[in-house]
Short mmCIF file of C-alpha atoms and ligand atoms in Angstrom, two decimals:
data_model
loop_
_atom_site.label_atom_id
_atom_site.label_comp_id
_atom_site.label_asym_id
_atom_site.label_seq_id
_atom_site.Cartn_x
_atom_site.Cartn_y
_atom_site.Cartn_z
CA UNK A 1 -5.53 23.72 16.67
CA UNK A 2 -7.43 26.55 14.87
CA UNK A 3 -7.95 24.49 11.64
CA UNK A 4 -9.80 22.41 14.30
CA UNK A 5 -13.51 23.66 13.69
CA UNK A 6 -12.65 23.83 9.64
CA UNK A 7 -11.46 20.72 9.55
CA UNK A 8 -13.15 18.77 6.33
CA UNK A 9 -15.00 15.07 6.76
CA UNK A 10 -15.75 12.28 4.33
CA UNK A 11 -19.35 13.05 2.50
CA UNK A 12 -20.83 10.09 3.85
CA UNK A 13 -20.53 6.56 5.59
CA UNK A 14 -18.87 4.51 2.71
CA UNK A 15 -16.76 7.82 1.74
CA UNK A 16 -14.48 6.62 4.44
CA UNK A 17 -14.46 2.95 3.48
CA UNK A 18 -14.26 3.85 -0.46
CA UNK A 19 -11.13 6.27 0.08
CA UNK A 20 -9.18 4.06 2.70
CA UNK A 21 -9.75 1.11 0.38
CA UNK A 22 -8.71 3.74 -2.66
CA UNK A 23 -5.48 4.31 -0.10
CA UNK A 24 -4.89 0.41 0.61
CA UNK A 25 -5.58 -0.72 -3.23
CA UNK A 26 -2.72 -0.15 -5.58
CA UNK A 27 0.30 -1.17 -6.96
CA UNK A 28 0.92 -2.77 -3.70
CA UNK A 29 -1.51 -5.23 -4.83
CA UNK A 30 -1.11 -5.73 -8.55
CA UNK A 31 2.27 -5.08 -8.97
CA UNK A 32 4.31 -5.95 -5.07
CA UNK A 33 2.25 -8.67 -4.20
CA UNK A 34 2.94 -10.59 -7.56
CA UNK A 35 6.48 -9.90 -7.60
CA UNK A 36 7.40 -10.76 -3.62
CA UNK A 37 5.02 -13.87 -3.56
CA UNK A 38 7.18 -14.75 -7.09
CA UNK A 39 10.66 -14.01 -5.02
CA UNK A 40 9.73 -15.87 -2.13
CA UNK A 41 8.76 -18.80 -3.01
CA UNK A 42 4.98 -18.83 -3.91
CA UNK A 43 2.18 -20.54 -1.58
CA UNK A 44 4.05 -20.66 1.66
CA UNK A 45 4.44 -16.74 1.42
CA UNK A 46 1.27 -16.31 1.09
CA UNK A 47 -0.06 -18.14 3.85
CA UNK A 48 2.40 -16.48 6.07
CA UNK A 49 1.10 -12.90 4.52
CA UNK A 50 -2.44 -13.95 4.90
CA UNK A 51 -1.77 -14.62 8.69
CA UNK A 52 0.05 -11.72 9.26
CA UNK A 53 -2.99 -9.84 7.84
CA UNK A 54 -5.42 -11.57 10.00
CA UNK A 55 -3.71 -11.65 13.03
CA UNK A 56 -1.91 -8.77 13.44
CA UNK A 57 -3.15 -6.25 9.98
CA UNK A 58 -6.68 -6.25 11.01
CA UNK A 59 -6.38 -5.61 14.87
CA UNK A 60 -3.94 -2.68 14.35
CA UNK A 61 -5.93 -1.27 11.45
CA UNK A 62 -8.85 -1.05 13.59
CA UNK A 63 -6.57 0.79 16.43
CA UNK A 64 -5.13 2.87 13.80
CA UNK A 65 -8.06 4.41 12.43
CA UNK A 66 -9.38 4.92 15.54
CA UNK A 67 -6.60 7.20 16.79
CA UNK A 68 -6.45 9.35 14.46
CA UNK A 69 -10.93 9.55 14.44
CA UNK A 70 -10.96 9.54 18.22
CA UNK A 71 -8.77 13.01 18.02
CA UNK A 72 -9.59 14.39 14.40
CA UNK A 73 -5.62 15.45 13.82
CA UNK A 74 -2.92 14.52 11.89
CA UNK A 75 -0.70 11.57 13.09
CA UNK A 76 2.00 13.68 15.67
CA UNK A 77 -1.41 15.93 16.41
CA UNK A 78 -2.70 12.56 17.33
CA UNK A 79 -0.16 11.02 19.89
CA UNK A 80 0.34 14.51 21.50
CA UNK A 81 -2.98 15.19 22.12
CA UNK A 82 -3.63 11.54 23.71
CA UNK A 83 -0.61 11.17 25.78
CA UNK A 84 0.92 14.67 25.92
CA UNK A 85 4.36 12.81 25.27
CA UNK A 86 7.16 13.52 22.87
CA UNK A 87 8.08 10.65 22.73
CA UNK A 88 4.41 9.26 21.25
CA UNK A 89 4.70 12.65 18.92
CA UNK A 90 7.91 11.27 17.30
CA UNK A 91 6.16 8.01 16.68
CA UNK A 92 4.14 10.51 14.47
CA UNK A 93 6.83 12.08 13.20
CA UNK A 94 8.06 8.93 12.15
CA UNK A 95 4.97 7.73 9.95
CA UNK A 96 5.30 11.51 8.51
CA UNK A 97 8.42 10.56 7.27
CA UNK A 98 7.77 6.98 6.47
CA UNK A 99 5.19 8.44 4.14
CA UNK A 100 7.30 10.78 2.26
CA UNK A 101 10.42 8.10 1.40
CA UNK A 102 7.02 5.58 0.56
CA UNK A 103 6.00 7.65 -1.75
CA UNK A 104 9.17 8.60 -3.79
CA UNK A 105 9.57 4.86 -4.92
CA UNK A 106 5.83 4.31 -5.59
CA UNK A 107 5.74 6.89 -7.53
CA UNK A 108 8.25 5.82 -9.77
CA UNK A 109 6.50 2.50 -9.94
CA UNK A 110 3.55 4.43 -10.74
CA UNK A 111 5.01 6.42 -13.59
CA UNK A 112 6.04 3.17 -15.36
CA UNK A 113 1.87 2.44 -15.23
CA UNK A 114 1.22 5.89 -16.94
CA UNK A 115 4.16 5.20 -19.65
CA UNK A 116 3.06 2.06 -20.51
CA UNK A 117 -0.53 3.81 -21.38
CA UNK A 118 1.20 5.32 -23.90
CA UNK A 119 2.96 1.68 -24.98
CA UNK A 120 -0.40 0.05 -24.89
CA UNK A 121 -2.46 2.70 -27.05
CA UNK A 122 0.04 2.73 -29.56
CA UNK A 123 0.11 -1.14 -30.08
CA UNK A 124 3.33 -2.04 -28.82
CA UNK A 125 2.63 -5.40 -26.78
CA UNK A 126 1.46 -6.74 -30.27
CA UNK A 127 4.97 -6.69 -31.58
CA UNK A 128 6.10 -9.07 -29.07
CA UNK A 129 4.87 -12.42 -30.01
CA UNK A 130 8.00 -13.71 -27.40
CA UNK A 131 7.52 -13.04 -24.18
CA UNK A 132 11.22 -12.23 -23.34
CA UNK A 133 10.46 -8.84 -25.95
CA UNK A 134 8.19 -7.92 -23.44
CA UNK A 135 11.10 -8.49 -20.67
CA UNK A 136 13.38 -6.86 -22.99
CA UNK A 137 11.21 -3.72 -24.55
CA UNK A 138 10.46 -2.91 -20.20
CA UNK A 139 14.51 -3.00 -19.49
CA UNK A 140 14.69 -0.93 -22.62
CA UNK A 141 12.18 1.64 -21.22
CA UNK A 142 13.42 1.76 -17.57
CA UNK A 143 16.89 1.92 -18.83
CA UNK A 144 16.08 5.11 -20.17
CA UNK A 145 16.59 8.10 -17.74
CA UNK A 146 14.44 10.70 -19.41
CA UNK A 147 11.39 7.81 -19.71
CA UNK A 148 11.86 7.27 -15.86
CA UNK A 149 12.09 10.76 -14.50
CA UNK A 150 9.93 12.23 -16.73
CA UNK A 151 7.03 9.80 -16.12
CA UNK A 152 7.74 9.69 -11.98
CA UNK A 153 7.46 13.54 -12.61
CA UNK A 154 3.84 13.53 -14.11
CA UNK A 155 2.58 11.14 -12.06
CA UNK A 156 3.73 13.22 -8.97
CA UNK A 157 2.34 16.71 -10.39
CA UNK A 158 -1.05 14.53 -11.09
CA UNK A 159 -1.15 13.76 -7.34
CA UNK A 160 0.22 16.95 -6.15
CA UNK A 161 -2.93 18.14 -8.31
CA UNK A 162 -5.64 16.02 -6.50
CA UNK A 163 -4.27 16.39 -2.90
CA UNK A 164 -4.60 20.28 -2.87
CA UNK A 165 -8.43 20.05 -4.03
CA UNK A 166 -8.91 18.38 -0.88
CA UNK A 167 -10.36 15.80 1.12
CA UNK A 168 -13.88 14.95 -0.40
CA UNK A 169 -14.17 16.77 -4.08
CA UNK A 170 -10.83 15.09 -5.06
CA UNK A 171 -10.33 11.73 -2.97
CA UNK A 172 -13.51 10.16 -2.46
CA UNK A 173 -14.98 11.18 -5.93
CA UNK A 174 -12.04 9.61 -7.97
CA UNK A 175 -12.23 6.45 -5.55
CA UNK A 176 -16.01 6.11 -5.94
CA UNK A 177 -15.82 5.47 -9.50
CA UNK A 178 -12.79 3.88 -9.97
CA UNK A 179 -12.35 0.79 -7.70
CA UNK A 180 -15.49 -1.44 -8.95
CA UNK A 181 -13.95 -0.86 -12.68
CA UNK A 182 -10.93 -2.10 -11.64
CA UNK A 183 -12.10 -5.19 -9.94
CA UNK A 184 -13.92 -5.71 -12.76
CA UNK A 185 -10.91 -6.00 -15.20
CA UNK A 186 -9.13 -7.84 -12.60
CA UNK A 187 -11.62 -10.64 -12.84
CA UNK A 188 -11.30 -10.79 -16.82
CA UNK A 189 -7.22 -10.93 -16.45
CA UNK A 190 -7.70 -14.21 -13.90
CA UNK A 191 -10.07 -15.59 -16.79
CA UNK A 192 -7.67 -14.98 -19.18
CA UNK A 193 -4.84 -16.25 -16.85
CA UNK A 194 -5.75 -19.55 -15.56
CA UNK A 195 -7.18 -20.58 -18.77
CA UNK A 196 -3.79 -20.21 -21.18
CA UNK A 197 -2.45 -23.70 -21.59
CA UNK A 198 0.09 -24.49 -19.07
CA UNK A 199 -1.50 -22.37 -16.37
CA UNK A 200 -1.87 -24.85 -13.69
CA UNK A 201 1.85 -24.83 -12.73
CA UNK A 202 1.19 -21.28 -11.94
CA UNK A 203 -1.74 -22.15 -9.80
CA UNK A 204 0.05 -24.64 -8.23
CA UNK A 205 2.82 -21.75 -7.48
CA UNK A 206 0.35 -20.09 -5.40
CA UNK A 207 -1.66 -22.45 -3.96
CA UNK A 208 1.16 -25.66 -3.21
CA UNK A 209 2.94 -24.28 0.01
CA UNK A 210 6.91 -25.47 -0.35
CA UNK A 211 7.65 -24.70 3.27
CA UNK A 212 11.67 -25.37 2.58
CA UNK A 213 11.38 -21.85 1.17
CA UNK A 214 10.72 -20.08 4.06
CA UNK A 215 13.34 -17.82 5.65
CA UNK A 216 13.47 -15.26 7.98
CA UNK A 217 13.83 -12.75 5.88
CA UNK A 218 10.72 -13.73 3.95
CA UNK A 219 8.62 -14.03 6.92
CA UNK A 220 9.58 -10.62 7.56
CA UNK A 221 8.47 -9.51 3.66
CA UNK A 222 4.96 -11.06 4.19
CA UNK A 223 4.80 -8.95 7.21
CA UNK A 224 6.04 -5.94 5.71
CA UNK A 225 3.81 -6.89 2.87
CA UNK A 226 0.93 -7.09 4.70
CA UNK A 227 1.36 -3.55 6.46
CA UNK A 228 2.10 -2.03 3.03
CA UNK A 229 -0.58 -3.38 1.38
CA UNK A 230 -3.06 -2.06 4.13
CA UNK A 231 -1.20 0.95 3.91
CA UNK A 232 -0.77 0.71 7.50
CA UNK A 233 1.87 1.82 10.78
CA UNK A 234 2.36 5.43 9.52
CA UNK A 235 -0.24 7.21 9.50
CA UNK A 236 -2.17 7.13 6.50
CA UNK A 237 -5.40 5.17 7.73
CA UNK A 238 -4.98 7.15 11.07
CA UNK A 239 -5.35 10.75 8.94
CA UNK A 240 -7.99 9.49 6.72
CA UNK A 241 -9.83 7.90 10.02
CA UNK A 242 -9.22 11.66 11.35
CA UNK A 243 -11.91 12.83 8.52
CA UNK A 244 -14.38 9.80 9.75
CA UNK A 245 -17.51 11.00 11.91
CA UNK A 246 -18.44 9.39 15.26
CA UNK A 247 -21.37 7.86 14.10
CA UNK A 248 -19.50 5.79 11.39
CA UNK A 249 -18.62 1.93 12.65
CA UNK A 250 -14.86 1.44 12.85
CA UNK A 251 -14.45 -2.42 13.33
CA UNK A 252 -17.00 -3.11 10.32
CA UNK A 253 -14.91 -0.62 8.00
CA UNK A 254 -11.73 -2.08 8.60
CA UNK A 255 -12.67 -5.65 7.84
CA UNK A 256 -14.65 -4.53 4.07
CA UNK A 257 -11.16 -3.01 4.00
CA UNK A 258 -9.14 -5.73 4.53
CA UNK A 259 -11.33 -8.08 2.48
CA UNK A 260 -11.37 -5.65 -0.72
CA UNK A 261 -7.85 -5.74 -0.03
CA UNK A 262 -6.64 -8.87 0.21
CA UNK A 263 -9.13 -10.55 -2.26
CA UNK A 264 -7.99 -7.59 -4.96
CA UNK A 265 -4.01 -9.14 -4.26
CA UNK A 266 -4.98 -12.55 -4.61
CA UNK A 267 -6.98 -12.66 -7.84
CA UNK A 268 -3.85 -10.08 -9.44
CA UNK A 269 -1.22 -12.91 -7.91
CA UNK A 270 -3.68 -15.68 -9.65
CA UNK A 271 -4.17 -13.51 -12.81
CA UNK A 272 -0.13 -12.87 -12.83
CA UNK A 273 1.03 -16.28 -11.83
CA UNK A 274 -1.16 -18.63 -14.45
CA UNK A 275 0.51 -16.33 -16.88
CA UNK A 276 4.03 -16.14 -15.72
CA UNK A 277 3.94 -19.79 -16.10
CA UNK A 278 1.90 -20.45 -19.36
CA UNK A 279 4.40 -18.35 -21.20
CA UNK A 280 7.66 -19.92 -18.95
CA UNK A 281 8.46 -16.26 -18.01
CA UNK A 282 10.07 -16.12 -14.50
CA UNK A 283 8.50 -15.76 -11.17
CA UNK A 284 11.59 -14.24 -9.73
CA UNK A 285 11.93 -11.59 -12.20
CA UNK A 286 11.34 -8.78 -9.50
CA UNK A 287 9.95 -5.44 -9.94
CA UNK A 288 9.24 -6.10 -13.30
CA UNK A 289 7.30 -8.95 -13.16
CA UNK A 290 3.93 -7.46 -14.12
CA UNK A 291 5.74 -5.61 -16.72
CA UNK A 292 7.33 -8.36 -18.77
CA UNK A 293 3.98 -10.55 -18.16
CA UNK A 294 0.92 -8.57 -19.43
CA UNK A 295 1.78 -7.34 -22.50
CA UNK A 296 2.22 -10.83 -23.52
CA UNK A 297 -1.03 -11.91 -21.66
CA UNK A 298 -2.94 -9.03 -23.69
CA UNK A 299 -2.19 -10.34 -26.83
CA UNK A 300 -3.63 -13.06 -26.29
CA UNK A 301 -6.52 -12.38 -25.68
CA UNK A 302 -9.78 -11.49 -28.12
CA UNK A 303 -9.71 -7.47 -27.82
CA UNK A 304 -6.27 -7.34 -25.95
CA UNK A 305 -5.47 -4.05 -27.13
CA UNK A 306 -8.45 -2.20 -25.94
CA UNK A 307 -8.09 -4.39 -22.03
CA UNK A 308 -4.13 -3.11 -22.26
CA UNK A 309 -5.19 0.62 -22.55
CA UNK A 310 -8.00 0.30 -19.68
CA UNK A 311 -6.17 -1.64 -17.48
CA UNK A 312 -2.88 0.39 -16.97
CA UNK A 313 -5.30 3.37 -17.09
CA UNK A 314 -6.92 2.04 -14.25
CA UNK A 315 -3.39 0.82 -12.36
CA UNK A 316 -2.36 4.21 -12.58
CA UNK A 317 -5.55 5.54 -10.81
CA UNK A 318 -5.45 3.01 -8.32
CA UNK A 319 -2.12 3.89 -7.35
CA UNK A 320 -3.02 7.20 -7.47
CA UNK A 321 -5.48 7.01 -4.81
CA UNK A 322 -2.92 5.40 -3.15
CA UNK A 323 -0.30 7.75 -3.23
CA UNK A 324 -2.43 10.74 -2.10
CA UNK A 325 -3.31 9.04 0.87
CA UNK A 326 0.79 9.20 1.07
CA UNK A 327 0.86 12.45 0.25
CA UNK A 328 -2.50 13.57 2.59
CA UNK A 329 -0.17 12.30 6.04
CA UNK A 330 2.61 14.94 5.58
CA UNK A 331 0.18 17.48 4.05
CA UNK A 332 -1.90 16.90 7.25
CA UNK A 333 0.62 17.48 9.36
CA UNK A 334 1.57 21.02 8.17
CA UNK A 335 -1.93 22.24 8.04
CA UNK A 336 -3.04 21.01 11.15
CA UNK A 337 0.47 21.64 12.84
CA UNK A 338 2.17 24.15 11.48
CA UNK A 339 -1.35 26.03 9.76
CA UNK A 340 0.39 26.31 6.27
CA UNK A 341 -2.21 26.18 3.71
CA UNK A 342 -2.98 23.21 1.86
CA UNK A 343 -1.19 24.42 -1.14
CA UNK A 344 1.95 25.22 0.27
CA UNK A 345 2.10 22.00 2.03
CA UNK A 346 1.66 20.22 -1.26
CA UNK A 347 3.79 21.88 -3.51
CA UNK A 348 6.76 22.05 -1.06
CA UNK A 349 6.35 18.35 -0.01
CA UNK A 350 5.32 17.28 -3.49
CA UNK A 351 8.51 18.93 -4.76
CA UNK A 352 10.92 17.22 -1.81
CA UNK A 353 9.33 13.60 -2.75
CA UNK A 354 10.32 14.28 -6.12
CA UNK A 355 13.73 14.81 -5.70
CA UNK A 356 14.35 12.23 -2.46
CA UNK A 357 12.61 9.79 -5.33
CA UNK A 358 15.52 10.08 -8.23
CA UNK A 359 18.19 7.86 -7.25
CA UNK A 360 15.37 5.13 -6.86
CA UNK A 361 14.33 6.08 -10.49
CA UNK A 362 18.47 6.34 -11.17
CA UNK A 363 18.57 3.48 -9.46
CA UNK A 364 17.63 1.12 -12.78
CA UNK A 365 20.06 2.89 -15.02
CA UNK A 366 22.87 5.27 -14.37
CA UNK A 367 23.28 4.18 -10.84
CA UNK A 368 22.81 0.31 -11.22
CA UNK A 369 26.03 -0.48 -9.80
CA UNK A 370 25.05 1.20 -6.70
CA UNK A 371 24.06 -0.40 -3.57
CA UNK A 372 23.38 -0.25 -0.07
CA UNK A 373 23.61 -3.20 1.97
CA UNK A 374 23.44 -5.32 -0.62
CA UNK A 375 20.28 -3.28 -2.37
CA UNK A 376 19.62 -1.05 -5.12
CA UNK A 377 18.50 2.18 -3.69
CA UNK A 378 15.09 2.04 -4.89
CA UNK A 379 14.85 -1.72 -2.97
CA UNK A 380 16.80 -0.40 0.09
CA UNK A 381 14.10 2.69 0.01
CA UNK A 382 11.64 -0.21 -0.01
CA UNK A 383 12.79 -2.77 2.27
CA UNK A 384 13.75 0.16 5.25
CA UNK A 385 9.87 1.32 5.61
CA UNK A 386 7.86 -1.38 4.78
CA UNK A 387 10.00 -4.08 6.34
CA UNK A 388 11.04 -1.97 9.19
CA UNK A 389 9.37 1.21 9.78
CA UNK A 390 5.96 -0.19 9.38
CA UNK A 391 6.07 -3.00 11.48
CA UNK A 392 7.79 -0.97 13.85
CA UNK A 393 4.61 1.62 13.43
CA UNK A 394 2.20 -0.98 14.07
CA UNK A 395 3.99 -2.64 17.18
CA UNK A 396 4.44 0.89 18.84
CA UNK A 397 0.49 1.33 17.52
CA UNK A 398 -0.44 -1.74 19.30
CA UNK A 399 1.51 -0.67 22.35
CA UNK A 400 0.06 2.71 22.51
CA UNK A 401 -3.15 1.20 22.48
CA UNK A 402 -2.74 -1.32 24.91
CA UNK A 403 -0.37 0.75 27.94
CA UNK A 404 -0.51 4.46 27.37
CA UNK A 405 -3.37 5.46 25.78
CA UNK A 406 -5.34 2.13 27.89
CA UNK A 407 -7.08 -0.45 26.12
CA UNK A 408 -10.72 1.10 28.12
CA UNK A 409 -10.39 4.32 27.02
CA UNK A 410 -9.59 2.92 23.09
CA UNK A 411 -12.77 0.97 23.45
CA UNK A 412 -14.49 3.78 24.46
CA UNK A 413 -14.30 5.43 21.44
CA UNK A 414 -14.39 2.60 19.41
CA UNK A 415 -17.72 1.73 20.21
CA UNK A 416 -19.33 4.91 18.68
CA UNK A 417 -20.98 3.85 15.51
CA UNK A 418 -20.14 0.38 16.36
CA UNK A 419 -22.49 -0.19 19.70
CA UNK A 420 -24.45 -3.39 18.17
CA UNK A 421 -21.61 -4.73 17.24
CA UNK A 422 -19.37 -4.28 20.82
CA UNK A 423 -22.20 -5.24 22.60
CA UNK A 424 -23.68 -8.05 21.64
CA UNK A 425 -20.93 -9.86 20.18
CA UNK A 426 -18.00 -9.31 23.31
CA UNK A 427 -16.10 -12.28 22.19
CA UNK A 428 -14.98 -9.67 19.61
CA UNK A 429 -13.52 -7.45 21.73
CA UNK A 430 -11.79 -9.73 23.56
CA UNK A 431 -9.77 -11.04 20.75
CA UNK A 432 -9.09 -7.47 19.93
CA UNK A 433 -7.89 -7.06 23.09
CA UNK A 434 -5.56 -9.70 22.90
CA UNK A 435 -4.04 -9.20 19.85
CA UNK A 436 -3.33 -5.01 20.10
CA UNK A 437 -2.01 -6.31 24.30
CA UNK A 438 -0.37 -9.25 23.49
CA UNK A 439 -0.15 -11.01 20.13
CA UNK A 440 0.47 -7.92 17.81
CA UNK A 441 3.38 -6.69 19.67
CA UNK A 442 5.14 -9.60 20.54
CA UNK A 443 4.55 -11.60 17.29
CA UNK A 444 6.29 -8.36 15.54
CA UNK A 445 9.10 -8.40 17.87
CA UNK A 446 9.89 -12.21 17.27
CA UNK A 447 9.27 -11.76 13.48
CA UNK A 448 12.11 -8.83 13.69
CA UNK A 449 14.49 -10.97 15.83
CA UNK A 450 13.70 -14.02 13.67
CA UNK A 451 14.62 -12.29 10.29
CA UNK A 452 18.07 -10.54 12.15
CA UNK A 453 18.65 -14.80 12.60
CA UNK A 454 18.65 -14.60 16.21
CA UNK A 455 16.76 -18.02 15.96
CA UNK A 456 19.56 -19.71 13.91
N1 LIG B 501 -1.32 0.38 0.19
C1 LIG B 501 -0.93 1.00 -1.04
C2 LIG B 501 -0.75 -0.08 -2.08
O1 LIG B 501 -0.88 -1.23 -1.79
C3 LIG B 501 0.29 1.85 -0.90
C4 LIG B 501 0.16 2.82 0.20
C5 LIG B 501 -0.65 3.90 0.26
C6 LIG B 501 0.81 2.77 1.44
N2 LIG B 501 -0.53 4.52 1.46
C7 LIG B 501 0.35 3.84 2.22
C8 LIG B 501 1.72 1.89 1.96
C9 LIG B 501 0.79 4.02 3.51
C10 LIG B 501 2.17 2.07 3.25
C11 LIG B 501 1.71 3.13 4.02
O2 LIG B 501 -0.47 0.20 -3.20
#
C-alpha cells in the first residue's frame, strides 16, 4: 500500500503500447511460433491459433490490462483489492509463479540468441554450405553444458540489469527503439525466404490447411500458443496495464497489440517456412528449428553476414523485453506487497529463476534421458504454463470479469480513455461482453477437456 503514491507510470500514451508489445514480441514469435506451427502440422494450426487469438486472446487481453490499470497493483494486489477474496489472490499468486518457471526456459532460449551473436560475427554460418552443418554445429553448441549455462546466465544478469532501473528509463526506452528495427529485418528475411527456389512448398505449409492433422493436443498448443505469445493469463499485461494512466484507451491498445503481434509471428513463420523447405531441412525439427535454418538462409543472401549479426542482436533484445516483463510480475509483487526494494526483489528472484532454469538448460545434454510424462524437462516446463496455467489464467480472468468483479463495474473503468469508442460503437461492447461471459470461458474449458480426449 505505501508504495501506492510512488508508484512509477509509462512516460506517455504509446509507452504503454510500445512496452506491452516489447513484452508480447519475442522469441515466442520468431522462434515458438515457427517451431509448433512446424510440429503441428502447418496451416490448420494456424488457423486454429489465429482464432484462438481473436476470439478468446483479444477479449481477455483487454480484461487483463484493465485489472491490473483499474487498481494500479501487482497481480495478487489486484484480485485482493477487487474482491477481497483469497481465493482471487491465489489466482495472482499463480501468474506470480507462472512467470518465474516462464522465464527460466526462455531464458535459456534466449541465451542461445546471444551465443549465436558470437557464431554469426565470427563467420561461422559461412562454413556450412549444407544445411544439416547448421543442424549439426547447433546440437554441437547446445550439447555443450558450459555454452548453455553460461549464456542462460548472461542473458539473465542482462535482464536482472534492466528490471532494477525501472519501469520507464529501462523498459520503454529499449522498446522504443528496438521493435521498428526488428520488423524491419523481419521483412528482408521473408524476401529472402519466399524467393529461394523451392520456397513455395513452404508457403504452401503455412497457408494449405491439412485438417487430418489436427488433434486435441494441438488445438490445445495453438491455444497455449496464442496466450504465450500475447504474454497473457499471468499477470504480465495486468502489471504493465498497472503503470497505464486513466486517460490512456484500453480496447484500442490491445488490438495495435495484438496486430503487431500476430503479424510479427506470421511473416517469421513465412520467413522460416519458405526456407525450411527450399533447403529440405525439417519442419518438425523442434526447438531448434530457427537454429538449424538461418544460418543457412544468411548465406545466401548478398551481405548475409552483416543481416546474421543484426538479426540475432535484435532476437536477443526482443526477447529481452520480453523477459523483463516476466521478471517485472514477481518483482511487482514484492515491492508492492511485501515493500522490498526493487533491488532486492530482482536479485533474489533473478537468482531463483536461474537456478529453477538449469535442468531445462541440462535438459539438452547431461540430462537428455530424462523425462517427465513423456517430456524433456525444459518441454514439460513449457507445456505445464503455457498449455495449462495460462489458459487456466485467462478462463479464471474471464470469469472474474464476468461474476465477481461484474461485467458493469469492468466497463466502468474500461471506458476511461476509451469513451468515443464505448459509446458510439456499443456493438463493441457487446461482443466483449459475450466473449469474457460466455465464449472465453467455456471455449477454454472444452479446449482442455477436448485435448484430455474426453471427446474421443
Ligand atoms: N510473449 C513473449 C514472447 O512471445 C513471452 C512472454 C513475455 C510471456 N511475458 C510473458 C509469455 C508472460 C507468457 C506470459 O516471446
Amino acid at each position: 500500500m505505501s508504495a501506492q503514491n510512488q508508484r512509477e507510470q509509462w512516460g506517455s500514451k504509446i509507452g504503454f503500447i510500445l512496452a506491452a508489445a516489447g513484452s508480447a514480441i519475442g522469441l515466442g514469435n520468431i522462434w515458438k511460433f515457427p517451431y509448433v506451427a512446424g510440429e503441428n502440422g502447418g496451416a490448420a494450426f494456424v488457423l486454429i491459433y489465429l482464432i484462438c487469438t481473436a476470439l478468446i486472446g483479444l477479449p481477455v487481453l483487454i480484461g487483463e490490462i484493465l485489472i491490473g490499470r483499474s487498481t494500479s497493483k501487482d497481480p495478487v494486489g489486484a484480485f485482493k483489492s477487487l474482491s477481497g477474496s483469497k481465493f482471487w489472490a491465489s489466482v495472482g499468486g499463480m501468474g506470480v509463479i507462472a512467470g518465474f518457471i516462464i522465464l527460466s526456459f526462455y531464458a535459456v532460449v534466449a541465451g542461445w540468441s546471444l551465443g549465436y551473436i558470437y557464431e554469426a560475427v565470427t563467420g561461422k554460418f559461412h562454413a556450412f554450405p549444407e544445411p544439416s552443418q547448421a543442424a549439426n554445429h547447433f546440437g554441437d553448441l547446445i550439447g555443450n553444458v558450459y555454452w548453455i549455462v553460461g549464456y542462460f546466465a548472461l542473458f539473465m544478469i542482462i535482464t536482472m540489469f534492466v528490471v532494477v532501473a525501472g519501469v520507464q528509463k529501462g523498459i520503454e526506452r529499449g522498446s522504443k527503439i528496438m521493435m521498428p528495427i526488428l520488423f524491419a529485418l523481419i521483412i528482408i528475411l521473408v524476401i529472402r525466404g519466399v524467393t529461394l527456389e523451392g520456397a513455395e512448398a513452404g508457403i504452401a505449409f503455412l497457408l494449405k490447411p491439412d485438417w487430418s492433422l489436427i488433434t486435441g493436443k494441438s488445438i490445445l498448443e495453438a491455444l497455449g500458443q496464442s496466450f504465450f505469445t500475447l504474454s497473457m493469463g499471468m499477470g504480465a499485461m495486468l502489471t504493465y496495464g498497472s503503470y497505464m494512466s486513466k486517460k490512456d484507451n484500453i480496447p484500442t491498445s490491445a488490438v495495435n497489440i495484438v496486430i503487431l503481434d500476430t503479424s510479427i509471428a506470421l511473416l517469421a513463420g513465412l520467413a522460416i517456412f519458405s526456407s525450411v523447405f527450399a533447403t529440405g531441412l525439417d519442419p518438425t525439427a523442434g526447438p531448434g528449428l530457427i537454429f538449424h535454418t538461418l544460418p543457412v538462409v544468411f548465406t545466401k543472401m548478398p551481405g548475409g553476414y552483416i543481416f546474421s549479426i543484426v538479426f540475432f542482436i535484435l532476437l536477443s533484445i526482443a526477447a529481452l523485453t520480453s523477459a523483463i516483463s516476466l521478471l517485472e510480475v514477481i518483482t511487482a509483487y514484492f515491492v508492492d506487497e511485501k515493500n522490498w526494494s526493487r533491488k532486492k526483489a530482482v536479485m533474489v528472484f533473478g537468482g531463483i529463476t536461474f537456478l529453477i532454469g538449469i535442468p531445462s538448460a541440462l535438459s539438452f545434454n547431461v540430462l537428455s534421458n530424462f523425462s517427465i510424462f513423456g517430456l524433456s524437462f525444459f518441454d514439460f516446463a513449457d507445456y505445464i504454463t503455457s498449455n495449462i496455467m495460462l489458459p487456466l489464467g485467462g478462463l479464471l480472468i474471464s470469469v472474474f470479469i464476468a461474476y465477481r468483479w461484474g461485467f458493469g463495474n469492468a466497463l466502468a473503468n474500461l471506458r476511461n480513455g476509451a469513451e468515443n469508442l464505448i459509446d458510439n460503437y456499443p456493438v463493441l461492447v457487446t461482443i466483449w461482453k459475450i466473449s469474457v461471459k460466455y465464449l472465453s470461458p467455456v471455449l477454454i474449458f472444452l479446449v482442455f477437456l477436448y485435448s484430455i480426449g474426453i471427446f474421443n
